[in-house]
GROMACS .gro file of C-alpha atoms in nm:
model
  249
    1UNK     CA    1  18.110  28.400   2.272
    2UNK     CA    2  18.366  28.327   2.488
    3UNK     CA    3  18.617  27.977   2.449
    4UNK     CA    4  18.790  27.871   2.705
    5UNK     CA    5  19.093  27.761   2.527
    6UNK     CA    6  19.189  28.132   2.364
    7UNK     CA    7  19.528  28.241   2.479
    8UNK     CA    8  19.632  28.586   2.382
    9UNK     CA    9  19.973  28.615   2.258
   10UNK     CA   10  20.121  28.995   2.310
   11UNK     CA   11  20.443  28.991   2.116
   12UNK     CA   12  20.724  29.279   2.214
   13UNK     CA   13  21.043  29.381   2.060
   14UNK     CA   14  21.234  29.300   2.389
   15UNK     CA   15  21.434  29.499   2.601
   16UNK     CA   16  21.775  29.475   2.853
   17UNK     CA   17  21.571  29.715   3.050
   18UNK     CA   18  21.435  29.501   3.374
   19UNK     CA   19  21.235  29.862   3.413
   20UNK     CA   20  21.092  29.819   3.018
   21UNK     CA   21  21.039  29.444   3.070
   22UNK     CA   22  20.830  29.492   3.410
   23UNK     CA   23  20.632  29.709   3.197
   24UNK     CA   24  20.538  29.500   2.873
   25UNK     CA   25  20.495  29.251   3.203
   26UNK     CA   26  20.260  29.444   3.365
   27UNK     CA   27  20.053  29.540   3.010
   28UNK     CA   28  20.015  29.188   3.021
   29UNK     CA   29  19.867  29.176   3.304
   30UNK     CA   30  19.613  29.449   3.287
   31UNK     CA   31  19.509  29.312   2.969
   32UNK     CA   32  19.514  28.972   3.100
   33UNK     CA   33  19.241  29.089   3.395
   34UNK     CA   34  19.009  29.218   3.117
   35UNK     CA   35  19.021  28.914   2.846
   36UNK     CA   36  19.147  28.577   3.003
   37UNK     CA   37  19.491  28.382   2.977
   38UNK     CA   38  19.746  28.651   2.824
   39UNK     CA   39  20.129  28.548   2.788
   40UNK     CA   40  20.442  28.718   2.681
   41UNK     CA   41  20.677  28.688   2.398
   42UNK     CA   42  20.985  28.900   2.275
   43UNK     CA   43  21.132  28.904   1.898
   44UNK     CA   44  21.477  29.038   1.981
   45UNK     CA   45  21.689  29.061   2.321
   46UNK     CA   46  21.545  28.809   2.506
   47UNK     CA   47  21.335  28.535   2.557
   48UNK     CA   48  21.121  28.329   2.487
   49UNK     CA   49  21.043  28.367   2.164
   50UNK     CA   50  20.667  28.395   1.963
   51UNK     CA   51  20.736  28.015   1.901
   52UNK     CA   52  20.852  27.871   2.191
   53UNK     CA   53  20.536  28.052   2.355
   54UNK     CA   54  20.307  27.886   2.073
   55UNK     CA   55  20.441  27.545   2.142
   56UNK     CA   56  20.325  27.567   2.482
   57UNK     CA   57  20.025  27.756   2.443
   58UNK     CA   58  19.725  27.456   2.357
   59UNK     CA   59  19.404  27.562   2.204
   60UNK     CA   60  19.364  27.860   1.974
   61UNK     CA   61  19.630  28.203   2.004
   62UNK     CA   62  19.573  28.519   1.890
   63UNK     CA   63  19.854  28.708   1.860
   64UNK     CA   64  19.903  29.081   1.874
   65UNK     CA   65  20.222  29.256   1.776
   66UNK     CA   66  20.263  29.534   2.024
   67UNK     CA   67  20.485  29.788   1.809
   68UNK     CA   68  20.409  30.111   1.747
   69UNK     CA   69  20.458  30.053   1.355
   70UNK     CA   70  20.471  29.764   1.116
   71UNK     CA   71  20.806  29.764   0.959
   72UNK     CA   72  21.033  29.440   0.936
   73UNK     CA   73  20.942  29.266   1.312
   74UNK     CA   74  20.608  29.263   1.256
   75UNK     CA   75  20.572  29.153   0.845
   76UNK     CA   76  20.902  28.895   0.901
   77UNK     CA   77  20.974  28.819   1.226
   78UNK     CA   78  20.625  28.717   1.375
   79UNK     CA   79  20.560  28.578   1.029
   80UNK     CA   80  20.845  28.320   1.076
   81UNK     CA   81  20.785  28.253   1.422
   82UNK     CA   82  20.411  28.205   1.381
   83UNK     CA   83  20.551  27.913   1.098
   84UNK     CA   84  20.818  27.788   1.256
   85UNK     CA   85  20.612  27.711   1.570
   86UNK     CA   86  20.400  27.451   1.386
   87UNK     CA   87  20.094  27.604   1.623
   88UNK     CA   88  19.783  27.459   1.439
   89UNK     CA   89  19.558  27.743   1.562
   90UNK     CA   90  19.719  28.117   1.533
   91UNK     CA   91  19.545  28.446   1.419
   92UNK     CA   92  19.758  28.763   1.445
   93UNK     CA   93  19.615  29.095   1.450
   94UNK     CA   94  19.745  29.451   1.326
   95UNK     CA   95  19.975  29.587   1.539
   96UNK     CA   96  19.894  29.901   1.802
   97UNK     CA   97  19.991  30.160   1.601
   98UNK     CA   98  19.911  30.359   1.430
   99UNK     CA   99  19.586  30.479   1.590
  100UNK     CA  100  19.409  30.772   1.694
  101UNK     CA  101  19.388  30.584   2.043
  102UNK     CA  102  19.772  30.601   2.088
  103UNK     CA  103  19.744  30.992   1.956
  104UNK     CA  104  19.548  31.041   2.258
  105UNK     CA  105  19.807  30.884   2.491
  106UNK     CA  106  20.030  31.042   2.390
  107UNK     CA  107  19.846  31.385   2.423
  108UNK     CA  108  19.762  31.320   2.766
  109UNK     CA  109  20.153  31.228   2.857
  110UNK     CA  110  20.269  31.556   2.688
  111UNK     CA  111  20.010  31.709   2.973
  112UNK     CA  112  20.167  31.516   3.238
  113UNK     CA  113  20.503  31.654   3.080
  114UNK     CA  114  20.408  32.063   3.150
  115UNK     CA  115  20.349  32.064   2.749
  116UNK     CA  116  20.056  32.353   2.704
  117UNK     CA  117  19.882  32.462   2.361
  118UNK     CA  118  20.156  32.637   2.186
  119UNK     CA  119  20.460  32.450   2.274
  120UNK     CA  120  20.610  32.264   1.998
  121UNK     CA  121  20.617  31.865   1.984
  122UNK     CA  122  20.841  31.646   1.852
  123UNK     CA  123  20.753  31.261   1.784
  124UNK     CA  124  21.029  31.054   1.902
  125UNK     CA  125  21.056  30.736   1.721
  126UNK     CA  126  21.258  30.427   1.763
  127UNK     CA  127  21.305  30.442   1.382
  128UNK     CA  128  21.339  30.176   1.083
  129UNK     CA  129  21.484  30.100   0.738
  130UNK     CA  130  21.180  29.965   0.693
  131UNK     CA  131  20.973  30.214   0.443
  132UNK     CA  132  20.631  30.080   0.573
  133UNK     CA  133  20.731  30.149   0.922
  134UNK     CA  134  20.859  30.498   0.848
  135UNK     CA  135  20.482  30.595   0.648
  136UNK     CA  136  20.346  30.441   0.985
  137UNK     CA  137  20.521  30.675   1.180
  138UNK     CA  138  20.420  30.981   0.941
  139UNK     CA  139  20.086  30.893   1.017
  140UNK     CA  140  20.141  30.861   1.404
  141UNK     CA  141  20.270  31.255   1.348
  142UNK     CA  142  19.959  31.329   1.180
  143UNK     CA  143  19.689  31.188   1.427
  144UNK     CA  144  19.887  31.347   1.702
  145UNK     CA  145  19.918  31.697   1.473
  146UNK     CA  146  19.500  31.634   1.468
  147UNK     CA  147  19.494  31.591   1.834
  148UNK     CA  148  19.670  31.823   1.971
  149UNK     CA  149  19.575  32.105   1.689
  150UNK     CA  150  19.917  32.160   1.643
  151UNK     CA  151  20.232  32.090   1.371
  152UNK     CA  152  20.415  31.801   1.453
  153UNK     CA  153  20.784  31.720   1.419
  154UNK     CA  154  20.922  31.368   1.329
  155UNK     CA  155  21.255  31.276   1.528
  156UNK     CA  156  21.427  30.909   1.482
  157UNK     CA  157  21.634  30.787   1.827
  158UNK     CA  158  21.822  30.493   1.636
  159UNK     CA  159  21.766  30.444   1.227
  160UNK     CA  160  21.682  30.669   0.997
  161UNK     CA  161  21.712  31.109   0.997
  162UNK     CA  162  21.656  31.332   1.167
  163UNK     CA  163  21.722  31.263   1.476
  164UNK     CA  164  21.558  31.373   1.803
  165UNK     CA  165  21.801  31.634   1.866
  166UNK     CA  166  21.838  31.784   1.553
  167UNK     CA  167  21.447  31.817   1.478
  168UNK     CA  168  21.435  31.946   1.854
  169UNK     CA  169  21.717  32.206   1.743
  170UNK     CA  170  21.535  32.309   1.402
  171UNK     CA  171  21.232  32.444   1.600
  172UNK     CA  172  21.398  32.668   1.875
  173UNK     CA  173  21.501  32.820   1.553
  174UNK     CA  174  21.193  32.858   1.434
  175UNK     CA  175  21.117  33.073   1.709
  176UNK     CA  176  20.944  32.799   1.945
  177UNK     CA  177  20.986  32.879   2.334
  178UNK     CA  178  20.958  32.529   2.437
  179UNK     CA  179  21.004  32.192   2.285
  180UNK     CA  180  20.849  31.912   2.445
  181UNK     CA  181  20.973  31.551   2.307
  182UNK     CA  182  20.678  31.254   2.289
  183UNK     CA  183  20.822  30.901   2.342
  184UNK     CA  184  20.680  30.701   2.040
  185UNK     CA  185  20.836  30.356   2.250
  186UNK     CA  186  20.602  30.189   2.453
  187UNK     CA  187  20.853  30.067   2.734
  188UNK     CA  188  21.110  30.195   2.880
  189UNK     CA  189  21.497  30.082   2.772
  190UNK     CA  190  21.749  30.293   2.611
  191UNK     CA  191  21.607  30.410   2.321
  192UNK     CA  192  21.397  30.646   2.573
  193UNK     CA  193  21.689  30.724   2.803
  194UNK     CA  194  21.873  30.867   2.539
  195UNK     CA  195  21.550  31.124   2.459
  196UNK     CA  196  21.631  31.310   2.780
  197UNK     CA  197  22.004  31.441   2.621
  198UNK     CA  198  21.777  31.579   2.287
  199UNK     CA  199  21.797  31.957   2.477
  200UNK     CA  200  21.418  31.968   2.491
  201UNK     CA  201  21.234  32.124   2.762
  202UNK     CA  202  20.994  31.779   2.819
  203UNK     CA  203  21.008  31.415   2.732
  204UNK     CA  204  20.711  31.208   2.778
  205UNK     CA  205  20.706  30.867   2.966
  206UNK     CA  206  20.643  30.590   2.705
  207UNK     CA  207  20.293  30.473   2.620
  208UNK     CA  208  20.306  30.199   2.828
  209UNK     CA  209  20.023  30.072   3.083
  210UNK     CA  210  19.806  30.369   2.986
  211UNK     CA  211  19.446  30.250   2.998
  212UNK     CA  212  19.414  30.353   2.609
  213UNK     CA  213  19.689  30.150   2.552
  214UNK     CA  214  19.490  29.841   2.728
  215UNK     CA  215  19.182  29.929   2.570
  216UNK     CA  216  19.372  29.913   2.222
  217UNK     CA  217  19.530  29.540   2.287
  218UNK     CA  218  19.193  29.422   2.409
  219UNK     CA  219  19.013  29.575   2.097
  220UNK     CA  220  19.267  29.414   1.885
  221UNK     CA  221  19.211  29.070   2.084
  222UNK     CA  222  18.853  29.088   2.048
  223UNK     CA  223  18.777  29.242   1.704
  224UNK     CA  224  19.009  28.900   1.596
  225UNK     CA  225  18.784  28.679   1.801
  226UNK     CA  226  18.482  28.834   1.669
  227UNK     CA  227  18.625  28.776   1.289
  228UNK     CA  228  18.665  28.410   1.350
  229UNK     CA  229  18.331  28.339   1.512
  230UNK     CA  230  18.190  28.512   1.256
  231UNK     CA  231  18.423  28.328   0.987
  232UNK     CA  232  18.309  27.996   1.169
  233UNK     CA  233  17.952  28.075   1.108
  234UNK     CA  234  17.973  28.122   0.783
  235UNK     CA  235  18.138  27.779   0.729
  236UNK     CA  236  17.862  27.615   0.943
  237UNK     CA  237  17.599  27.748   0.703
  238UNK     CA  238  17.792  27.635   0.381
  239UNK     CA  239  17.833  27.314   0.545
  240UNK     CA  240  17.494  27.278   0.625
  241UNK     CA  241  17.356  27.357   0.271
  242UNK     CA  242  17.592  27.147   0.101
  243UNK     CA  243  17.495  26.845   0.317
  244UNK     CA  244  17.412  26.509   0.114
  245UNK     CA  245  17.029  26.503   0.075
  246UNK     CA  246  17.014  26.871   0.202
  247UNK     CA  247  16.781  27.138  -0.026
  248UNK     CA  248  16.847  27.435  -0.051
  249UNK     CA  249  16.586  27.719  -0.068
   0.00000   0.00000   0.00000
């Protein structure tokens, strides 16, 4: 069931990158090709904003957080703008990640990179002092660790230890021959450029356009429209069988 009116929402962290900002642009876009209308909003950076969007998006939004992890951006900061926007109509999905979808991205980008069965991997993320973010990212390692049979390292760029380099350090000393870094950042901005001075022998280009990564907004867009239709439904029939004069079976 398809309503005209649905606008899809995809919510960023926001970059001074035009190169990272071009790319959440053209996510948008491929997303926007497979479900309808499809804007843009940014949390930090730049504009506009999840509420000036919702204040000029009519009909019903559904609104998916595209980060990696839900720490503090995603439980506060879409939170607030969702309220603040007064939008009568919003439903906001989980975020991308973690998922076993995003595990395979990333797999096939550490391919692209030269990485081969044997090299070590280290998960480059932005990083948080958010504790729900950080298990989010643990769990990220893991579904990659499953994917790519494989240990997995965890490296932070900006908050939290230890960072890229160090983690990338702590397994040539193991004994590993090669160190390939995956970018857990799905645009490009400065958080990835500084992932190429970590002294590994690969760093992966960022999630973004991947098709997995479109297939994972859309599925995100459309298990939320399924859960309302199906919500709607429900208060049909209730409606209908509490109906003055209406007997129920």
């Amino acid at each position: 069931m398809q309503r005209d009116d649905d606008v899809l929402v995809l919510v960023a962290h926001g970059t001074r990158s035009p190169r990272g900002v071009e790319m959440v642009a053209a996510l948008a876009e491929a997303v926007g090709t497979r479900v309808g209308r499809t804007r843009v909003a940014f949390v930090d950076v730049l504009g506009p904003s999840p509420s000036e969007v919702l204040r000029d998006t009519p009909g019903r939004a559904i609104l998916v957080p595209a980060f990696l992890a839900s720490g503090y951006h995603v439980h506060t900061d879409v939170r607030r703008e969702v309220a603040i926007s007064e939008h009568s109509a919003v439903t906001v999905t989980p975020a991308l990640g973690p998922d076993p979808a995003l595990a395979r991205v990333l797999l096939r980008r550490l391919t692209e990179a030269g990485w081969s069965p044997g090299d070590a991997i280290v998960l480059a993320a932005a990083g948080s002092s958010d504790a729900r973010a950080l298990r989010d990212v643990e769990r990220a390692a893991l579904m990659l660790a499953e994917a790519a049979g494989i240990r997995v390292d965890i490296g932070y760029i900006a908050t939290g230890e230890p960072k890229v380099a160090d983690v990338v350090a702590a397994a040539r000393v193991r004994g590993a021959k090669r160190v390939f870094v995956a970018s857990y950042l799905l645009a490009h901005g400065l958080f990835h450029e500084r992932l190429h001075a970590a002294g590994a022998d690969g760093v992966t280009e960022p999630l973004g356009v991947d098709p997995g990564v479109v297939d994972l907004v859309v599925n995100r867009y459309e298990s939320a429209r399924r859960e309302l239709v199906s919500l709607n439904d429900v208060s049909l029939r209730n409606a209908d069988v509490c109906r003055p004069g209406r007997r129920s079976s």
